[in-house]
Amino acid sequence: MGVWRDRRRDVVSFFTTLAWVGLIYATSELVIWGLSRLLSRVQLEFFASVMAMILAFVMDLINSNLGIGFSIPICLMKHSDILSGHDIIRVFATFVITNLAAWIGVFLAATAAICLIQKGVSFVSTVVCCSRRRRNRRAAGFVPGEGVPTPTTPRGPPESMFIMTDPSETTTDARFSFWCLFKANCTIVIAFLGVLLVGAPMAAIKKDERWLDAFVIWFVWSTALRLQQLFKASRVLEFKPKVKSVLATLMNPVLGTTLLLIAYTRSKAALKVGGLPEVLATLSSGTPLYSLWNSLLTRQSPPRGPKAWIRFLRRQHPSQDPKTWFGAGDFALSILECGLFTWGFKLYECRRQLFSLVGLGVSLVCIAVASANVFLSVLIARSLDLATPESLAFASRSTTLALSKPAMTAIGGNLAINAMIVVSNGILGQLIFPFALERLGVQRVSSESNSRESAIEMEDLGGSSRHTARGSAAAADSEDTVITVAAGVAAGVNAAAMSASYMYEKQSRAAPYAVLSMVVFGVSTVVITTVNPFKEAVLHIAKM
């Protein structure tokens, strides 16, 4: 029986691997197809596979700069979006109440669910072991002193995905070299030169300010990110680590970029005839890049040849054709969508961790939490006498911006208020993570990732090394604790993309659960706010 069971497991593993290979192949071909359609306009479609390889190579770069897109929705707020003093107090009160309830409630719900699952699995395993032991005794007779084989510990995820290098970690001698200084700050230098040599001339000669906006956003984000890194690595306040940690967290690059971009756009508005509306329309039209590509590809006579992109870049003003206008802010927002795509690669590395009873429990908890969040958040906002659009803005209070916009559009919520709530939740999460994760004892990745990955690869090769590799992997890896899983769920639900980005950066084992929770919670929120009868129920609560 044991031999046939091992053979059946090998067959299932083989066909599962084939299915994953097929899925990866199909996804890769779709990406290459999209790139080939894009490059066909300049007759360079044969570079599509190379472009896809480059995109996959830079996915960690995209992940580390994911927060650049969070600043744009707040910068796009107009004077008409500003609420009165009483409404601001009501929004803030609703924000505080919903966050207190959501953070604590989600963490406790996830903890209870994972504990129940683990106890259920333990009970079933005990029953199966006892039944197997009785069956073996009947078949071979009882041998005194014979022990029961101990089940192997389930493996955690491969840890190589978490290993990241800190560019600020250099040797003492190299810190003072000119080359090391340029290498650490090259993005800031390039962005600054881009403002002077490309952005300003294009704005003055071609009247196209998109290049200027793009390089300014890049410069502001890189500077804010670098300043935070330098402060963390410096010896300032090293005798007061708690105070330094608080200040380093408050130097959040998203917050700094938001404030500086608001100052930049308002300064430009004071110098332009069209004022703030024209500046914001130039910065972003709200058109996703895929919509722009669809618009260009569905034309009856699409432009071809190298001049196609030149004609695209020469569009005069967003007011003439806003659906085909793609500003620097739209590009920053597109990085968020790319970030969701690149996290798919990291989730694949954790497939053994996520495709389990624990992963299923996390998904069910997120679906239930999404349902409660949509209805209860709107009810709390409405009970504090907020207007209907502002109350509906809390329906997707912590859904990532890529999914929050369609939810708000479907139910008529205030997009500007919703963007502020989503970004504020992300910043709040990054403020409390440095303290909460350490105090809760959330697991981090150990330094034995190479040996663990090698053991897993040996197991996948099969043959006589399978059992040895399985034992090595089981000995090297440890199961994720309930606190680790619950913390990932609470972070992914309440802080969305910022939480996942932070946890990947800090090599936390809760990172894949944060991504899974963010996706399931976001998709469930969109379904509830766009599909009847749930949509009608939400609107009814907001109009009570």
GROMACS .gro file of N, CA, C and O in nm, residues 72-146:
model
  300
   72ILE      N    1  -0.045   6.018  -0.627
   72ILE     CA    2  -0.114   6.087  -0.736
   72ILE      C    3  -0.260   6.118  -0.704
   72ILE      O    4  -0.306   6.231  -0.726
   73PRO      N    5  -0.341   6.025  -0.654
   73PRO     CA    6  -0.483   6.058  -0.629
   73PRO      C    7  -0.503   6.174  -0.534
   73PRO      O    8  -0.596   6.254  -0.552
   74ILE      N    9  -0.418   6.187  -0.432
   74ILE     CA   10  -0.432   6.298  -0.340
   74ILE      C   11  -0.393   6.429  -0.406
   74ILE      O   12  -0.456   6.533  -0.385
   75CYS      N   13  -0.290   6.426  -0.490
   75CYS     CA   14  -0.249   6.547  -0.562
   75CYS      C   15  -0.356   6.595  -0.659
   75CYS      O   16  -0.362   6.713  -0.692
   76LEU      N   17  -0.442   6.504  -0.705
   76LEU     CA   18  -0.544   6.540  -0.803
   76LEU      C   19  -0.668   6.602  -0.741
   76LEU      O   20  -0.762   6.635  -0.813
   77MET      N   21  -0.670   6.616  -0.610
   77MET     CA   22  -0.787   6.675  -0.545
   77MET      C   23  -0.801   6.822  -0.583
   77MET      O   24  -0.703   6.898  -0.583
   78LYS      N   25  -0.923   6.862  -0.618
   78LYS     CA   26  -0.952   7.000  -0.654
   78LYS      C   27  -1.015   7.072  -0.535
   78LYS      O   28  -1.047   7.012  -0.432
   79HIS      N   29  -1.035   7.203  -0.552
   79HIS     CA   30  -1.096   7.282  -0.444
   79HIS      C   31  -1.240   7.236  -0.417
   79HIS      O   32  -1.287   7.241  -0.303
   80SER      N   33  -1.307   7.187  -0.523
   80SER     CA   34  -1.445   7.141  -0.505
   80SER      C   35  -1.453   7.012  -0.423
   80SER      O   36  -1.559   6.978  -0.371
   81ASP      N   37  -1.340   6.939  -0.416
   81ASP     CA   38  -1.338   6.814  -0.339
   81ASP      C   39  -1.314   6.837  -0.191
   81ASP      O   40  -1.328   6.743  -0.111
   82ILE      N   41  -1.276   6.958  -0.154
   82ILE     CA   42  -1.246   6.986  -0.013
   82ILE      C   43  -1.376   6.996   0.065
   82ILE      O   44  -1.469   7.067   0.026
   83LEU      N   45  -1.382   6.926   0.177
   83LEU     CA   46  -1.503   6.924   0.258
   83LEU      C   47  -1.503   7.038   0.359
   83LEU      O   48  -1.400   7.102   0.384
   84SER      N   49  -1.617   7.059   0.417
   84SER     CA   50  -1.628   7.159   0.524
   84SER      C   51  -1.564   7.106   0.651
   84SER      O   52  -1.531   6.988   0.663
   85GLY      N   53  -1.547   7.195   0.748
   85GLY     CA   54  -1.483   7.155   0.873
   85GLY      C   55  -1.560   7.046   0.946
   85GLY      O   56  -1.500   6.951   0.999
   86HIS      N   57  -1.693   7.055   0.948
   86HIS     CA   58  -1.774   6.953   1.015
   86HIS      C   59  -1.762   6.818   0.944
   86HIS      O   60  -1.752   6.713   1.009
   87ASP      N   61  -1.761   6.821   0.811
   87ASP     CA   62  -1.749   6.695   0.737
   87ASP      C   63  -1.611   6.632   0.755
   87ASP      O   64  -1.598   6.509   0.760
   88ILE      N   65  -1.509   6.716   0.764
   88ILE     CA   66  -1.375   6.662   0.788
   88ILE      C   67  -1.368   6.591   0.923
   88ILE      O   68  -1.309   6.483   0.935
   89ILE      N   69  -1.430   6.650   1.024
   89ILE     CA   70  -1.434   6.585   1.156
   89ILE      C   71  -1.509   6.452   1.149
   89ILE      O   72  -1.467   6.352   1.208
   90ARG      N   73  -1.620   6.452   1.075
   90ARG     CA   74  -1.697   6.327   1.063
   90ARG      C   75  -1.618   6.220   0.988
   90ARG      O   76  -1.621   6.102   1.024
   91VAL      N   77  -1.550   6.261   0.881
   91VAL     CA   78  -1.468   6.165   0.806
   91VAL      C   79  -1.357   6.110   0.894
   91VAL      O   80  -1.329   5.988   0.895
   92PHE      N   81  -1.293   6.196   0.971
   92PHE     CA   82  -1.185   6.152   1.059
   92PHE      C   83  -1.238   6.058   1.167
   92PHE      O   84  -1.173   5.956   1.199
   93ALA      N   85  -1.353   6.089   1.223
   93ALA     CA   86  -1.411   6.002   1.326
   93ALA      C   87  -1.445   5.865   1.268
   93ALA      O   88  -1.419   5.761   1.331
   94THR      N   89  -1.503   5.864   1.148
   94THR     CA   90  -1.533   5.736   1.084
   94THR      C   91  -1.406   5.659   1.054
   94THR      O   92  -1.401   5.535   1.069
   95PHE      N   93  -1.303   5.730   1.011
   95PHE     CA   94  -1.174   5.668   0.982
   95PHE      C   95  -1.118   5.599   1.107
   95PHE      O   96  -1.071   5.484   1.101
   96VAL      N   97  -1.122   5.667   1.219
   96VAL     CA   98  -1.069   5.611   1.344
   96VAL      C   99  -1.151   5.490   1.389
   96VAL      O  100  -1.095   5.384   1.424
   97ILE      N  101  -1.283   5.502   1.387
   97ILE     CA  102  -1.369   5.393   1.434
   97ILE      C  103  -1.352   5.269   1.346
   97ILE      O  104  -1.336   5.157   1.397
   98THR      N  105  -1.357   5.288   1.215
   98THR     CA  106  -1.347   5.173   1.125
   98THR      C  107  -1.210   5.107   1.134
   98THR      O  108  -1.199   4.983   1.125
   99ASN      N  109  -1.104   5.184   1.154
   99ASN     CA  110  -0.971   5.125   1.165
   99ASN      C  111  -0.955   5.047   1.294
   99ASN      O  112  -0.897   4.937   1.294
  100LEU      N  113  -1.003   5.103   1.405
  100LEU     CA  114  -0.995   5.030   1.531
  100LEU      C  115  -1.070   4.897   1.521
  100LEU      O  116  -1.020   4.791   1.563
  101ALA      N  117  -1.190   4.903   1.467
  101ALA     CA  118  -1.270   4.781   1.456
  101ALA      C  119  -1.207   4.683   1.357
  101ALA      O  120  -1.204   4.561   1.382
  102ALA      N  121  -1.157   4.734   1.245
  102ALA     CA  122  -1.108   4.646   1.140
  102ALA      C  123  -0.976   4.579   1.179
  102ALA      O  124  -0.960   4.457   1.163
  103TRP      N  125  -0.880   4.656   1.228
  103TRP     CA  126  -0.751   4.596   1.263
  103TRP      C  127  -0.765   4.490   1.370
  103TRP      O  128  -0.714   4.378   1.356
  104ILE      N  129  -0.836   4.523   1.478
  104ILE     CA  130  -0.852   4.427   1.587
  104ILE      C  131  -0.942   4.311   1.545
  104ILE      O  132  -0.910   4.194   1.570
  105GLY      N  133  -1.054   4.344   1.478
  105GLY     CA  134  -1.148   4.239   1.440
  105GLY      C  135  -1.089   4.141   1.341
  105GLY      O  136  -1.107   4.018   1.354
  106VAL      N  137  -1.019   4.191   1.238
  106VAL     CA  138  -0.961   4.102   1.138
  106VAL      C  139  -0.853   4.014   1.200
  106VAL      O  140  -0.845   3.893   1.171
  107PHE      N  141  -0.769   4.072   1.285
  107PHE     CA  142  -0.664   3.992   1.348
  107PHE      C  143  -0.723   3.881   1.434
  107PHE      O  144  -0.677   3.765   1.428
  108LEU      N  145  -0.824   3.912   1.515
  108LEU     CA  146  -0.886   3.810   1.600
  108LEU      C  147  -0.959   3.705   1.517
  108LEU      O  148  -0.953   3.585   1.548
  109ALA      N  149  -1.030   3.750   1.412
  109ALA     CA  150  -1.102   3.654   1.327
  109ALA      C  151  -1.006   3.560   1.257
  109ALA      O  152  -1.030   3.438   1.250
  110ALA      N  153  -0.896   3.613   1.206
  110ALA     CA  154  -0.798   3.528   1.139
  110ALA      C  155  -0.732   3.432   1.237
  110ALA      O  156  -0.710   3.314   1.206
  111THR      N  157  -0.702   3.481   1.357
  111THR     CA  158  -0.641   3.394   1.459
  111THR      C  159  -0.735   3.279   1.496
  111THR      O  160  -0.692   3.163   1.504
  112ALA      N  161  -0.862   3.311   1.517
  112ALA     CA  162  -0.958   3.206   1.552
  112ALA      C  163  -0.974   3.105   1.439
  112ALA      O  164  -0.978   2.983   1.464
  113ALA      N  165  -0.982   3.154   1.316
  113ALA     CA  166  -1.001   3.063   1.202
  113ALA      C  167  -0.882   2.970   1.184
  113ALA      O  168  -0.898   2.849   1.163
  114ILE      N  169  -0.760   3.025   1.192
  114ILE     CA  170  -0.641   2.942   1.172
  114ILE      C  171  -0.626   2.842   1.287
  114ILE      O  172  -0.586   2.727   1.265
  115CYS      N  173  -0.658   2.883   1.409
  115CYS     CA  174  -0.651   2.790   1.523
  115CYS      C  175  -0.749   2.674   1.504
  115CYS      O  176  -0.715   2.558   1.529
  116LEU      N  177  -0.871   2.704   1.460
  116LEU     CA  178  -0.969   2.598   1.435
  116LEU      C  179  -0.921   2.503   1.326
  116LEU      O  180  -0.937   2.381   1.337
  117ILE      N  181  -0.863   2.558   1.220
  117ILE     CA  182  -0.814   2.473   1.111
  117ILE      C  183  -0.702   2.383   1.160
  117ILE      O  184  -0.700   2.262   1.131
  118GLN      N  185  -0.606   2.441   1.233
  118GLN     CA  186  -0.494   2.359   1.281
  118GLN      C  187  -0.540   2.251   1.378
  118GLN      O  188  -0.490   2.138   1.375
  119LYS      N  189  -0.634   2.284   1.467
  119LYS     CA  190  -0.685   2.182   1.559
  119LYS      C  191  -0.761   2.073   1.484
  119LYS      O  192  -0.751   1.955   1.517
  120GLY      N  193  -0.838   2.114   1.381
  120GLY     CA  194  -0.908   2.015   1.301
  120GLY      C  195  -0.813   1.923   1.228
  120GLY      O  196  -0.832   1.801   1.224
  121VAL      N  197  -0.707   1.980   1.170
  121VAL     CA  198  -0.608   1.898   1.100
  121VAL      C  199  -0.536   1.806   1.197
  121VAL      O  200  -0.511   1.688   1.168
  122SER      N  201  -0.504   1.858   1.315
  122SER     CA  202  -0.437   1.775   1.415
  122SER      C  203  -0.526   1.660   1.460
  122SER      O  204  -0.480   1.546   1.476
  123PHE      N  205  -0.656   1.687   1.478
  123PHE     CA  206  -0.748   1.581   1.519
  123PHE      C  207  -0.761   1.474   1.411
  123PHE      O  208  -0.756   1.354   1.440
  124VAL      N  209  -0.775   1.517   1.286
  124VAL     CA  210  -0.786   1.421   1.176
  124VAL      C  211  -0.659   1.339   1.163
  124VAL      O  212  -0.662   1.217   1.141
  125SER      N  213  -0.542   1.403   1.177
  125SER     CA  214  -0.415   1.331   1.168
  125SER      C  215  -0.403   1.228   1.279
  125SER      O  216  -0.355   1.117   1.257
  126THR      N  217  -0.447   1.264   1.399
  126THR     CA  218  -0.441   1.169   1.511
  126THR      C  219  -0.531   1.049   1.485
  126THR      O  220  -0.493   0.934   1.509
  127VAL      N  221  -0.652   1.075   1.436
  127VAL     CA  222  -0.745   0.965   1.406
  127VAL      C  223  -0.688   0.873   1.297
  127VAL      O  224  -0.693   0.750   1.308
  128VAL      N  225  -0.631   0.934   1.193
  128VAL     CA  226  -0.574   0.853   1.084
  128VAL      C  227  -0.456   0.772   1.133
  128VAL      O  228  -0.443   0.652   1.098
  129CYS      N  229  -0.370   0.831   1.215
  129CYS     CA  230  -0.254   0.758   1.267
  129CYS      C  231  -0.297   0.642   1.356
  129CYS      O  232  -0.242   0.532   1.349
  130CYS      N  233  -0.396   0.668   1.441
  130CYS     CA  234  -0.445   0.560   1.528
  130CYS      C  235  -0.507   0.447   1.447
  130CYS      O  236  -0.486   0.328   1.474
  131SER      N  237  -0.586   0.483   1.346
  131SER     CA  238  -0.648   0.381   1.262
  131SER      C  239  -0.543   0.302   1.186
  131SER      O  240  -0.553   0.179   1.174
  132ARG      N  241  -0.441   0.371   1.137
  132ARG     CA  242  -0.335   0.300   1.064
  132ARG      C  243  -0.257   0.209   1.157
  132ARG      O  244  -0.218   0.098   1.119
  133ARG      N  245  -0.235   0.255   1.281
  133ARG     CA  246  -0.161   0.173   1.376
  133ARG      C  247  -0.240   0.047   1.412
  133ARG      O  248  -0.182  -0.062   1.420
  134ARG      N  249  -0.371   0.060   1.432
  134ARG     CA  250  -0.453  -0.058   1.463
  134ARG      C  251  -0.455  -0.155   1.345
  134ARG      O  252  -0.449  -0.277   1.363
  135ARG      N  253  -0.461  -0.100   1.224
  135ARG     CA  254  -0.463  -0.188   1.106
  135ARG      C  255  -0.331  -0.262   1.090
  135ARG      O  256  -0.329  -0.381   1.056
  136ASN      N  257  -0.220  -0.196   1.118
  136ASN     CA  258  -0.089  -0.261   1.109
  136ASN      C  259  -0.074  -0.368   1.216
  136ASN      O  260  -0.012  -0.473   1.193
  137ARG      N  261  -0.132  -0.342   1.334
  137ARG     CA  262  -0.124  -0.442   1.441
  137ARG      C  263  -0.201  -0.567   1.404
  137ARG      O  264  -0.157  -0.679   1.432
  138ARG      N  265  -0.318  -0.548   1.344
  138ARG     CA  266  -0.397  -0.665   1.305
  138ARG      C  267  -0.325  -0.746   1.196
  138ARG      O  268  -0.333  -0.868   1.192
  139ALA      N  269  -0.257  -0.675   1.105
  139ALA     CA  270  -0.195  -0.743   0.992
  139ALA      C  271  -0.065  -0.813   1.031
  139ALA      O  272  -0.038  -0.923   0.986
  140ALA      N  273   0.017  -0.751   1.117
  140ALA     CA  274   0.149  -0.806   1.146
  140ALA      C  275   0.167  -0.844   1.292
  140ALA      O  276   0.271  -0.897   1.328
  141GLY      N  277   0.067  -0.818   1.377
  141GLY     CA  278   0.084  -0.847   1.518
  141GLY      C  279   0.155  -0.733   1.588
  141GLY      O  280   0.228  -0.655   1.527
  142PHE      N  281   0.135  -0.725   1.718
  142PHE     CA  282   0.191  -0.615   1.795
  142PHE      C  283   0.333  -0.647   1.837
  142PHE      O  284   0.361  -0.753   1.892
  143VAL      N  285   0.423  -0.557   1.809
  143VAL     CA  286   0.563  -0.573   1.848
  143VAL      C  287   0.591  -0.474   1.960
  143VAL      O  288   0.580  -0.353   1.940
  144PRO      N  289   0.625  -0.522   2.082
  144PRO     CA  290   0.648  -0.429   2.194
  144PRO      C  291   0.762  -0.332   2.164
  144PRO      O  292   0.865  -0.371   2.109
  145GLY      N  293   0.741  -0.210   2.202
  145GLY     CA  294   0.844  -0.107   2.183
  145GLY      C  295   0.842  -0.043   2.047
  145GLY      O  296   0.923   0.045   2.019
  146GLU      N  297   0.752  -0.091   1.960
  146GLU     CA  298   0.748  -0.033   1.825
  146GLU      C  299   0.682   0.105   1.831
  146GLU      O  300   0.574   0.120   1.886
   0.00000   0.00000   0.00000
